Amino acid sequence: MLSINLEDAVEDLAMKPLTTALIAGGLLVAGAGAYHLRPDWFALRDTEVVALQGPAETVPSPVPPVTSAPETTGVATSGTAAASAVVPAEPVPMLAPAVPNYRAIVKQAGPAVVGINVEGMHRTSAEDFGLPPGAENDPFFEFFRGLPGFQGRGRGAPSVPFRGQGSGFIISPDGIILTNAHVVREAKAVTVKLSDRREFTAKVLGSDMVTDIAVLRIDAKNLPTVRLGNPKQVEVGDPVLAIGSPFGLEQTATQGIVSAKGRSLPGDAVVPFIQTDAAVNPGNSGGPLFDGSGQVIGINAQIYSQSGGYQGLAFAIPIDVALKVKDQIVATGRAQHARLGVTVQELNQALAESFGLPRAEGALVASVAPNSAAAAAGLKSGDVIAQVDGQAIGRSGELSSVIGMSAPGERVTLKVWRDRAWRNIEVKLGSAEEPPRAAAQNDPAGAGDPLGLALRPLTPQERRQAKVDRGMLVEQVGGPAARAGIEPGDVLIAINGRPVQSLETVKGVLGGKPKSVALLVQRDGERIFVPVNLG
């Protein structure tokens, strides 16, 4: 059987793990560590500004430690008798105002942090060799077979063996462990190594790629456990500590602060990540992130890096998100996520003014999927969703997170801004068989003669190709529309919420001499609102 070093083979992948699991390349492929986000994929946004806080006080854990769980089914491969029963520890006191007692946190929580080794078969693809996705389906790809680095790509060898590493932590004395889903993805054998050198074969109870959470179980009792905290009580600037096995170096501790909260990342719209500057590297994936009192507030999952190693930005999955997924997996073996069925984009000040909103807050609906929960409830393009069951939606990513962590079939009430008035819309959420679509990015644009657009009606063939029943084609563009980013070939669907049937619709809106207009345009099959400043 052919074996290759995938750590070298996948250097150029866009999403890469923090550990060396799944493809031994750790941070270089989805496998056993946090994903590596390339700079060209990543755009900082949603920066939170908070007032400086005074010295932090010790806060008892709002989530009580787990003291019992169902009987385990894993099989121990080695190890001595189980340790004596563990009494839940008290919060770690601060050594001085706002200075965590890191030494005490590591001594208390370290025994509950584990190393994870995985083995399996990885199905290779063109991306593993630095080629565009799907290139292996191109007939010309056959010419590459047999070249150095491409051996084993024949029809009889679609997969190669791999070994990887990651981290995890024990949340139940009888062997329930949390880690990242990408740590154990494709794994055929999973071994858990405790801090006292005992090793156990772990059973994967289930994993959820949407949130990147996996639940393992080992056959052991009276194990040390971590204390679980409340990430909602953590503020930007609070101290944090990460423990894991970077590069396979067990029980490594690194410290930093919370850099931001509620961060949305490409392809991870459901998870409101905690951003930190604690050093996280390949092998840290799945390990715990502690607050200053020694409570777990997150699971280290991704990093931003140009080199494949730590560069100051790490991202953790909030522990409350992980526990919701864990409960579903333990109960049913899988996690389910709700789906609304809308594509949303961020509001900026220009768009907010064009819709008559005083502030740029909420999620702007760019399109509604046919036969979706949103369509059944009557949501429309141009609606601004400001609340879900009374919970404020400040940015578009927050809507994706709230809906994604809801249950299919659940009924929610949306507070929606439409036609310059508020209304409540009740929606019965659907089921998401795959991760929600990423939020559309803001893209300036405009419409009309004073806008600098030359428009013409669509031909019947163009309507069929664009799959629209109305709209006008942009043939030439200049002036405000060009500065906003409108391009020839765009289809103008609506202006300020009014469907565009002809030039008269555009002229009618511009006749009111608005300072700005919001255009709904379709480009490459996607719809997006774009603001145009006419002042």
Coordinates of C-alpha atoms in Angstrom, one line a residue, residues 39-220:
P39 CA -5.0 35.8 4.2
D40 CA -6.9 36.0 1.0
W41 CA -9.8 34.1 2.5
F42 CA -9.8 36.1 5.7
A43 CA -11.2 39.5 6.4
L44 CA -11.3 40.9 9.9
R45 CA -14.7 42.4 10.6
D46 CA -17.3 42.7 13.4
T47 CA -14.7 44.2 15.7
E48 CA -16.2 44.8 19.1
V49 CA -15.3 47.9 21.2
V50 CA -15.7 47.5 24.9
A51 CA -15.0 49.7 27.9
L52 CA -11.9 48.9 30.0
Q53 CA -12.9 46.6 32.8
G54 CA -11.7 46.6 36.3
P55 CA -10.0 43.7 38.1
A56 CA -11.9 40.5 37.3
E57 CA -13.5 38.6 40.2
T58 CA -13.8 34.8 40.5
V59 CA -17.2 33.7 39.3
P60 CA -18.5 30.2 40.2
S61 CA -19.2 28.1 37.2
P62 CA -22.7 28.5 35.9
V63 CA -22.5 25.0 34.5
P64 CA -22.0 22.3 37.2
P65 CA -19.4 19.6 36.6
V66 CA -20.7 16.4 35.2
T67 CA -20.7 13.8 37.9
S68 CA -22.2 10.8 36.2
A69 CA -22.8 9.5 32.7
P70 CA -24.0 6.3 31.0
E71 CA -21.8 3.2 31.1
T72 CA -18.9 3.4 28.7
T73 CA -18.4 1.1 25.8
G74 CA -14.8 1.8 24.8
V75 CA -12.1 -0.8 25.2
A76 CA -8.9 0.0 27.2
T77 CA -5.8 -1.1 25.4
S78 CA -3.4 -0.4 28.3
G79 CA -3.2 1.4 31.6
T80 CA -3.3 0.8 35.3
A81 CA -6.3 0.7 37.6
A82 CA -8.6 3.8 37.3
A83 CA -7.7 6.7 39.5
S84 CA -9.7 7.4 42.7
A85 CA -12.9 9.4 42.5
V86 CA -12.3 13.1 41.7
V87 CA -14.0 15.8 43.8
P88 CA -15.0 18.8 41.7
A89 CA -12.5 21.6 42.4
E90 CA -13.3 25.1 43.4
P91 CA -12.6 28.1 41.1
V92 CA -8.9 29.0 41.0
P93 CA -8.3 32.2 43.0
M94 CA -6.4 35.1 41.4
L95 CA -2.8 35.6 42.6
A96 CA -3.3 39.4 42.2
P97 CA -5.9 41.7 40.8
A98 CA -6.6 40.7 37.2
V99 CA -3.7 38.2 37.2
P100 CA -4.8 34.5 36.9
N101 CA -3.0 31.8 38.8
Y102 CA -1.9 29.9 35.8
R103 CA 0.2 27.5 37.8
A104 CA -2.9 26.4 39.8
I105 CA -5.0 26.2 36.6
V106 CA -2.5 23.8 34.9
K107 CA -2.1 21.7 38.0
Q108 CA -5.8 21.4 38.6
A109 CA -7.1 21.0 34.9
G110 CA -4.0 19.5 33.2
P111 CA -4.8 15.9 34.2
A112 CA -8.2 16.2 32.3
V113 CA -6.5 17.3 29.1
V114 CA -5.6 14.5 26.7
G115 CA -3.6 13.8 23.6
I116 CA -5.4 12.2 20.6
N117 CA -3.6 10.0 18.0
V118 CA -5.5 8.9 14.9
E119 CA -4.9 6.5 12.1
G120 CA -6.9 6.0 8.9
M121 CA -7.1 6.2 5.2
H122 CA -7.3 9.6 3.5
R123 CA -9.0 9.8 0.1
T124 CA -6.7 12.1 -1.9
S125 CA -7.8 14.8 -4.3
A126 CA -6.3 17.3 -6.7
E127 CA -6.1 19.9 -3.9
D128 CA -3.7 17.6 -2.0
F129 CA -1.3 18.2 -4.8
G130 CA -1.8 22.0 -5.1
L131 CA -4.2 21.7 -8.1
P132 CA -7.7 23.3 -8.4
P133 CA -10.6 21.5 -6.7
G134 CA -12.1 18.9 -9.0
A135 CA -9.1 18.7 -11.3
E136 CA -8.9 14.9 -10.8
N137 CA -12.1 14.7 -12.9
D138 CA -10.5 16.5 -15.9
P139 CA -9.4 14.0 -18.6
F140 CA -6.0 15.9 -18.8
F141 CA -5.3 14.9 -15.2
E142 CA -4.5 11.5 -16.5
F143 CA -1.3 12.9 -17.9
F144 CA -0.1 13.6 -14.4
R145 CA -0.5 10.1 -13.1
G146 CA 2.9 8.5 -12.8
L147 CA 4.8 11.7 -12.3
P148 CA 6.8 12.2 -9.1
G149 CA 4.4 13.0 -6.3
F150 CA 1.4 11.6 -8.2
Q151 CA 2.1 7.8 -7.8
G152 CA -0.7 6.0 -6.4
R153 CA -3.3 8.2 -8.1
G154 CA -4.4 5.4 -10.3
R155 CA -7.9 3.9 -10.2
G156 CA -6.8 1.2 -7.8
A157 CA -5.3 3.5 -5.1
P158 CA -7.7 6.4 -4.3
S159 CA -6.7 6.6 -0.7
V160 CA -3.4 6.7 1.3
P161 CA -2.7 5.9 5.0
F162 CA -2.2 8.7 7.4
R163 CA -1.5 9.4 11.0
G164 CA -2.3 12.5 12.9
Q165 CA -2.5 14.1 16.4
G166 CA -4.8 16.4 18.2
S167 CA -6.0 17.3 21.7
G168 CA -9.2 16.9 23.8
F169 CA -10.5 17.1 27.3
I170 CA -12.5 15.0 29.7
I171 CA -15.9 16.3 30.7
S172 CA -17.3 13.2 32.5
P173 CA -15.5 10.9 35.1
D174 CA -16.6 7.8 33.1
G175 CA -14.8 8.8 29.9
I176 CA -16.7 11.3 27.8
I177 CA -14.2 13.5 25.8
L178 CA -14.7 16.5 23.6
T179 CA -12.5 17.4 20.6
N180 CA -12.8 18.8 17.1
A181 CA -14.5 16.8 14.4
H182 CA -11.7 17.4 12.0
V183 CA -9.3 15.7 14.4
V184 CA -11.1 12.4 14.0
R185 CA -12.4 12.8 10.5
E186 CA -11.6 9.7 8.3
A187 CA -10.0 8.0 11.3
K188 CA -10.2 4.3 11.6
A189 CA -8.4 4.0 15.0
V190 CA -8.4 6.7 17.7
T191 CA -6.1 6.4 20.7
V192 CA -6.4 8.7 23.8
K193 CA -3.4 9.3 25.9
L194 CA -3.9 10.7 29.5
S195 CA -1.4 12.8 31.4
D196 CA -0.5 9.9 33.6
R197 CA 0.7 8.0 30.4
R198 CA -2.3 5.6 30.3
E199 CA -3.6 5.0 26.8
F200 CA -7.1 3.9 25.7
T201 CA -8.8 3.1 22.5
A202 CA -11.6 5.6 22.0
K203 CA -14.9 5.1 20.4
V204 CA -16.2 8.1 18.3
L205 CA -19.8 8.5 19.5
G206 CA -20.4 11.0 16.8
S207 CA -19.1 14.2 15.1
D208 CA -20.7 17.3 13.6
M209 CA -18.8 19.0 10.8
V210 CA -21.1 22.0 10.9
T211 CA -19.8 23.1 14.3
D212 CA -16.5 21.0 14.2
I213 CA -17.4 19.1 17.4
A214 CA -16.7 15.4 18.1
V215 CA -17.6 13.3 21.1
L216 CA -15.4 10.4 22.2
R217 CA -15.7 7.8 24.9
I218 CA -13.0 5.6 26.6
D219 CA -13.6 2.7 28.9
A220 CA -12.5 4.2 32.2

